[in-house]
Short mmCIF file of C-alpha atoms and ligand atoms in Angstrom, two decimals:
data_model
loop_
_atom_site.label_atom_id
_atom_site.label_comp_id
_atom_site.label_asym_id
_atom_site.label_seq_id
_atom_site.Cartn_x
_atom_site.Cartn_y
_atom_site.Cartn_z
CA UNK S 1 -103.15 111.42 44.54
CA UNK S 2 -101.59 110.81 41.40
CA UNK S 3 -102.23 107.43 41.20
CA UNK S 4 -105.81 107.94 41.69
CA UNK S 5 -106.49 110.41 38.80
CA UNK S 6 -104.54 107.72 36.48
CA UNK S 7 -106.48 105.07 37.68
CA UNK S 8 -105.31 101.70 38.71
CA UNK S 9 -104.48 99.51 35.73
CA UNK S 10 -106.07 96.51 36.74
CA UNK S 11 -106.70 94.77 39.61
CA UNK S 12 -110.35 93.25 40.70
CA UNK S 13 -112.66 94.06 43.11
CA UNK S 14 -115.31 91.51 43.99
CA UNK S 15 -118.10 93.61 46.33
CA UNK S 16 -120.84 92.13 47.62
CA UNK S 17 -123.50 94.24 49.09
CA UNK S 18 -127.30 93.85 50.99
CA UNK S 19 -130.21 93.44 49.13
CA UNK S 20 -131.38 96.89 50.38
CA UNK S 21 -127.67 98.72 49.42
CA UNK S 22 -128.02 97.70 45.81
CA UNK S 23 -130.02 100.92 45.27
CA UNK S 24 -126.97 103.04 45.81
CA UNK S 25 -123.68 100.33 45.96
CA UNK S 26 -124.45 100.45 41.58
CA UNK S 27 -124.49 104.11 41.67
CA UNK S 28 -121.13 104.14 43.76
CA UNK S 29 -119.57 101.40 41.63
CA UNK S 30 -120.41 103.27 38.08
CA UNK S 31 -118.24 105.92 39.44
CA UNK S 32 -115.73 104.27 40.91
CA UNK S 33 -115.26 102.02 37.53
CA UNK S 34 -115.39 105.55 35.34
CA UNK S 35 -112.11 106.38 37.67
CA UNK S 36 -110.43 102.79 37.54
CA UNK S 37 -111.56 101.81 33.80
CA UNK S 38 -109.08 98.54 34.26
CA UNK S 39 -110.74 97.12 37.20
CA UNK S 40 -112.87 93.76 36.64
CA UNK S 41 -115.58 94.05 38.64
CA UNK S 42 -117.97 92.08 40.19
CA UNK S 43 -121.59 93.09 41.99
CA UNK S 44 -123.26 89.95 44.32
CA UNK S 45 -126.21 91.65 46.03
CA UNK S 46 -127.85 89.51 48.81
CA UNK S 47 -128.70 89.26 52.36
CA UNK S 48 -126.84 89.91 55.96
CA UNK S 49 -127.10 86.52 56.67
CA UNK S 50 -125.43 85.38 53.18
CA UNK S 51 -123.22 88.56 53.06
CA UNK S 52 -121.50 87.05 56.67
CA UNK S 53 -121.44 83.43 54.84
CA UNK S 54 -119.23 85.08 51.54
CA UNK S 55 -116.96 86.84 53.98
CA UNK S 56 -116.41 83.77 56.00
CA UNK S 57 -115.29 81.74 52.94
CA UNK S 58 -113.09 84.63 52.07
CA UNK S 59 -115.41 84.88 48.83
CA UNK S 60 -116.13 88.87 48.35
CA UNK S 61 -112.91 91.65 48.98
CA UNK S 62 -115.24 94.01 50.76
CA UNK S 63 -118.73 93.87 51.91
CA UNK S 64 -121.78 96.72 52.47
CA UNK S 65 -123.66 96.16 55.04
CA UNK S 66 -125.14 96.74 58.52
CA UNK S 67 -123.28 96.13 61.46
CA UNK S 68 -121.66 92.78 62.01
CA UNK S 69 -122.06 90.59 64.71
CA UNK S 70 -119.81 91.83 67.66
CA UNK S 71 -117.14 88.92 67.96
CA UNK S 72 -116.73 87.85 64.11
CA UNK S 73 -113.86 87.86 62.55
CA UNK S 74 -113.93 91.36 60.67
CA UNK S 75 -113.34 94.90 60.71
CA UNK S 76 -116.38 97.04 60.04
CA UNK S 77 -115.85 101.11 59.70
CA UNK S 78 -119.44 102.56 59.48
CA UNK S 79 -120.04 105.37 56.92
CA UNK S 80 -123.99 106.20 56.23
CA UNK S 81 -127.11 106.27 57.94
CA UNK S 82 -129.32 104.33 56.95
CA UNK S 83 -132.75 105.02 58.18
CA UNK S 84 -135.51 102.83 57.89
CA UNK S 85 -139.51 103.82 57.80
CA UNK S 86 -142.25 102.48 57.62
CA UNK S 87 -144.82 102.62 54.64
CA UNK S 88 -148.40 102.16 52.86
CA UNK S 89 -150.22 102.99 50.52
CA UNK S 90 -151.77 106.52 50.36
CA UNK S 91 -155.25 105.00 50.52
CA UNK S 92 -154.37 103.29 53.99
CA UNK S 93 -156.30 104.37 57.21
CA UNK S 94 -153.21 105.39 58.98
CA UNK S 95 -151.46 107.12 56.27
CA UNK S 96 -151.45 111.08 57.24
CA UNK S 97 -152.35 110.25 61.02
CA UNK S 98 -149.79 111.79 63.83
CA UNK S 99 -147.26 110.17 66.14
CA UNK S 100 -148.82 106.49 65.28
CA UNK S 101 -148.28 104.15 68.73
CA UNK S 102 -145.89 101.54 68.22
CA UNK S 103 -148.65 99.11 69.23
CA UNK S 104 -151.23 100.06 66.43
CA UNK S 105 -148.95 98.68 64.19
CA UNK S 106 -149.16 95.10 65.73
CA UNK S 107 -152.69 95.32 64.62
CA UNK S 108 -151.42 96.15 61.07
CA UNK S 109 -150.43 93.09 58.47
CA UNK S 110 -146.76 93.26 57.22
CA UNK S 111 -145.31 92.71 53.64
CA UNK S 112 -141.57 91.35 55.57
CA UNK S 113 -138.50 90.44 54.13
CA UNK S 114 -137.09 86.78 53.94
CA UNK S 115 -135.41 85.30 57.35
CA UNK S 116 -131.73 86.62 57.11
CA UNK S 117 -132.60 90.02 56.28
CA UNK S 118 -130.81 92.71 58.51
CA UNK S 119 -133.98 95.09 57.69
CA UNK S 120 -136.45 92.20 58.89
CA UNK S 121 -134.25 91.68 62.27
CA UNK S 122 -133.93 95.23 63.09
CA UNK S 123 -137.99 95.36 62.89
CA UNK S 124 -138.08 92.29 64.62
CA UNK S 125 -135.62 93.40 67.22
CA UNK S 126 -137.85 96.86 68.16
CA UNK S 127 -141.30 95.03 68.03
CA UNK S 128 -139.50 92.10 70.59
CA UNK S 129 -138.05 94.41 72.71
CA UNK S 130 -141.79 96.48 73.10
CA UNK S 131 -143.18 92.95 73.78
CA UNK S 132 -145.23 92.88 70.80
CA UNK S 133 -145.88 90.50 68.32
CA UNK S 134 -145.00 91.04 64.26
CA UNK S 135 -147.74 89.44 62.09
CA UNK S 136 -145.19 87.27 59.59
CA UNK S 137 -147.70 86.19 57.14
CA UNK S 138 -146.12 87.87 53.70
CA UNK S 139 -142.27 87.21 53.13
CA UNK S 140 -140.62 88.44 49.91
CA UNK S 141 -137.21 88.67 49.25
CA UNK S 142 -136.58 92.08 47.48
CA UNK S 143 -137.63 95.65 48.26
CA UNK S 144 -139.19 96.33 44.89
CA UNK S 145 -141.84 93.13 45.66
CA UNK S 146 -142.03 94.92 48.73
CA UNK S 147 -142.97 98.20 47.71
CA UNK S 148 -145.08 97.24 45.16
CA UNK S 149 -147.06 95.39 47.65
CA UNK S 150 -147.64 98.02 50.01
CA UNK S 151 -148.74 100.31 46.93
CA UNK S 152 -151.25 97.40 46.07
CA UNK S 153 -152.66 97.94 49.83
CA UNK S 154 -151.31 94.03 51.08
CA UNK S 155 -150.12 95.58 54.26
CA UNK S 156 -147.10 97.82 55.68
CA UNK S 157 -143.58 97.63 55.67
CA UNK S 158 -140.48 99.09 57.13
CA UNK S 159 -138.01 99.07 54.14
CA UNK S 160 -134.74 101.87 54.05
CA UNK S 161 -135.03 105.37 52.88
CA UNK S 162 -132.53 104.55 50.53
CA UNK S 163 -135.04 102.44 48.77
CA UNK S 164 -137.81 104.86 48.71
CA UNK S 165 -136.72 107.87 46.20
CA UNK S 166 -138.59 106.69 43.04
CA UNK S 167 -141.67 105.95 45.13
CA UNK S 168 -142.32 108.98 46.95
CA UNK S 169 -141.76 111.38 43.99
CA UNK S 170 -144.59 109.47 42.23
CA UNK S 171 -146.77 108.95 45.14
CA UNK S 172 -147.37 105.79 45.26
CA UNK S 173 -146.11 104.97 48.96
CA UNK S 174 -146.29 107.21 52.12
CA UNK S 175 -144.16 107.45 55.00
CA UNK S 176 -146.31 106.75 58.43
CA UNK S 177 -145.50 108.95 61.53
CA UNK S 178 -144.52 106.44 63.77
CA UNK S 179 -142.89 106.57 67.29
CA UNK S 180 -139.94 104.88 67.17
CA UNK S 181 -139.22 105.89 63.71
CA UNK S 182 -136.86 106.38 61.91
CA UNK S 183 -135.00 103.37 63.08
CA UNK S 184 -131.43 104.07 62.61
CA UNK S 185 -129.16 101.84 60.94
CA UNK S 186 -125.70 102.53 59.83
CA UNK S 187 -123.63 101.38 56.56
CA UNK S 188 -120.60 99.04 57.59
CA UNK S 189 -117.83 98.64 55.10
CA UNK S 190 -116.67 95.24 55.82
CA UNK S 191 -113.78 92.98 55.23
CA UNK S 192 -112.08 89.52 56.94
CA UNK S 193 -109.64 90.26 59.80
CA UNK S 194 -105.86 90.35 58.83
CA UNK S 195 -106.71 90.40 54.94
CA UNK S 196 -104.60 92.45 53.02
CA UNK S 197 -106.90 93.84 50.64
CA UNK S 198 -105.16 94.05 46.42
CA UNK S 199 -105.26 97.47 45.12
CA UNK S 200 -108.67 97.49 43.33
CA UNK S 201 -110.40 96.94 46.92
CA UNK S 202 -108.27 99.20 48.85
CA UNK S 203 -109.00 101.58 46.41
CA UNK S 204 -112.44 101.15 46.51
CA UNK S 205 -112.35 101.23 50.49
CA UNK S 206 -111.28 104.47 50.44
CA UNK S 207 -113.20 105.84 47.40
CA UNK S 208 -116.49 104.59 49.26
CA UNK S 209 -116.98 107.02 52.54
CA UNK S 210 -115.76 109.83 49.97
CA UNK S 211 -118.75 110.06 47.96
CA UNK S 212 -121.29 108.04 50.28
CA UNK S 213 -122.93 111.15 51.90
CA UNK S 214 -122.89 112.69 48.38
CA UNK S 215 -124.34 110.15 46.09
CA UNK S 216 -126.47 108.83 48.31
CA UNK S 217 -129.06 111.19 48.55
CA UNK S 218 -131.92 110.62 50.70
CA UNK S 219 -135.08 111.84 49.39
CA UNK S 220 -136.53 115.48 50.25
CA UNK S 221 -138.08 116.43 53.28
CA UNK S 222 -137.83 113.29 55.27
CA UNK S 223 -134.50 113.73 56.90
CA UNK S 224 -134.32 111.42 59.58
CA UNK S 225 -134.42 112.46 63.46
CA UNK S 226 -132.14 109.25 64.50
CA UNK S 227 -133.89 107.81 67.68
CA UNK S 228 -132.90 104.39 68.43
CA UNK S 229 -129.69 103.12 67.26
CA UNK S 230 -129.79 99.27 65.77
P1 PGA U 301 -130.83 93.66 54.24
O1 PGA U 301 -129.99 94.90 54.72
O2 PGA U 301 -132.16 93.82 54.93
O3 PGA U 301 -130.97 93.90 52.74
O4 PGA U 301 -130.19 92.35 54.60
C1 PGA U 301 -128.82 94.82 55.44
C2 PGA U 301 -128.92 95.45 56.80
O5 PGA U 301 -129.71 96.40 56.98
O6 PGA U 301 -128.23 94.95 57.69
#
């Protein structure tokens, strides 16, 4: 305890996080490096599939995000949600309609996220396993290109809440009712197998599930209901 409210005295943490955790992982960081003020840090945010690559060449301390492949090399402790929606723009047909089938939205055009996203799998994992077919013509590779597509009426999406809190206080996306939805995903802390992390990270490992829940605030009124897990 004591050593915690001196701070560490140096150290480094290197984090890397997924594109979508950026939002908060920043957030989380600014605090942790207000407690630790001698820690170099250092922020990579990319994709799952890149996120496994830095962790296989022993590249990042810790990683953030969703569940690892079952058999890799790593130890994973989960601790968020991490529910993802769908959205359009206000002015869209289906925004405001009730329980939306799964099926309309094969009719719909998607704004997606780049091959290696483990957003874009988890979308592409529900609309296989329904037998239907996502329409991939629009790929980008961050969430804000995202959003600000679906606000400019391209198509849908299904991005994270955690993404979403600037855009629904000003309106500018809306959250479909669609079955199915919220799919739940969960937050993975994630490091190699058998490393012994240096003090910065293990620091950091168990500053992270402290605050989580409290920093990470999910916007109002759309708390999710948690029906499939992914
Ligand atoms: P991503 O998110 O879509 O930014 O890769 C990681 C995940 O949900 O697994």
């Amino acid at each position: 305890v004591l050593a915690a409210h001196r701070g560490l005295r140096g150290g480094r943490l290197r984090l890397a996080v997924a594109t979508t955790a950026g939002a908060f992982a920043t957030r989380v960081l600014a605090a942790f490096a207000r407690r630790h003020p001698g820690v170099r840090l250092a922020l990579e945010i990319i994709n799952r599939a890149e996120l496994l690559a830095r962790l296989e060449a022993h590249e990042a301390d810790l990683a953030i995000m969703g569940q690892p492949p079952a058999g890799a090399p790593l130890r994973a402790r989960p601790f968020l949600d991490n529910p993802l929606v769908v959205i359009a723009s206000p002015e869209h047909p289906l925004a405001g309609q009730r329980r939306i089938p799964l099926a309309r939205l094969a009719e719909e055009r998607f704004v997606l996220r780049e091959e290696g996203s483990g957003t874009r799998g988890a979308l592409e994992r529900l609309f296989a396993g329904h037998g239907l077919v996502l329409r991939a013509e629009l790929e980008m590779s961050t969430n804000e290109a995202i959003k600000q597509s679906v606000a400019a009426g391209l198509g849908l999406a299904v991005v994270s809440l955690h993404t979403l809190e600037l855009e629904l206080a000003a309106g500018r996306v809306r959250i479909l009712d669609v079955e199915g939805f919220p799919l739940m995903r969960r937050w993975y802390l994630v490091q190699r197998r058998g490393r012994r992390l240096g003090p910065a990270a293990a620091a950091f490992a168990a500053f992270l599930p402290e605050v989580a829940a409290e920093m990470v605030r999910l916007p109002d009124g759309v708390a999710p209901t948690g029906r499939e897990a992914v």
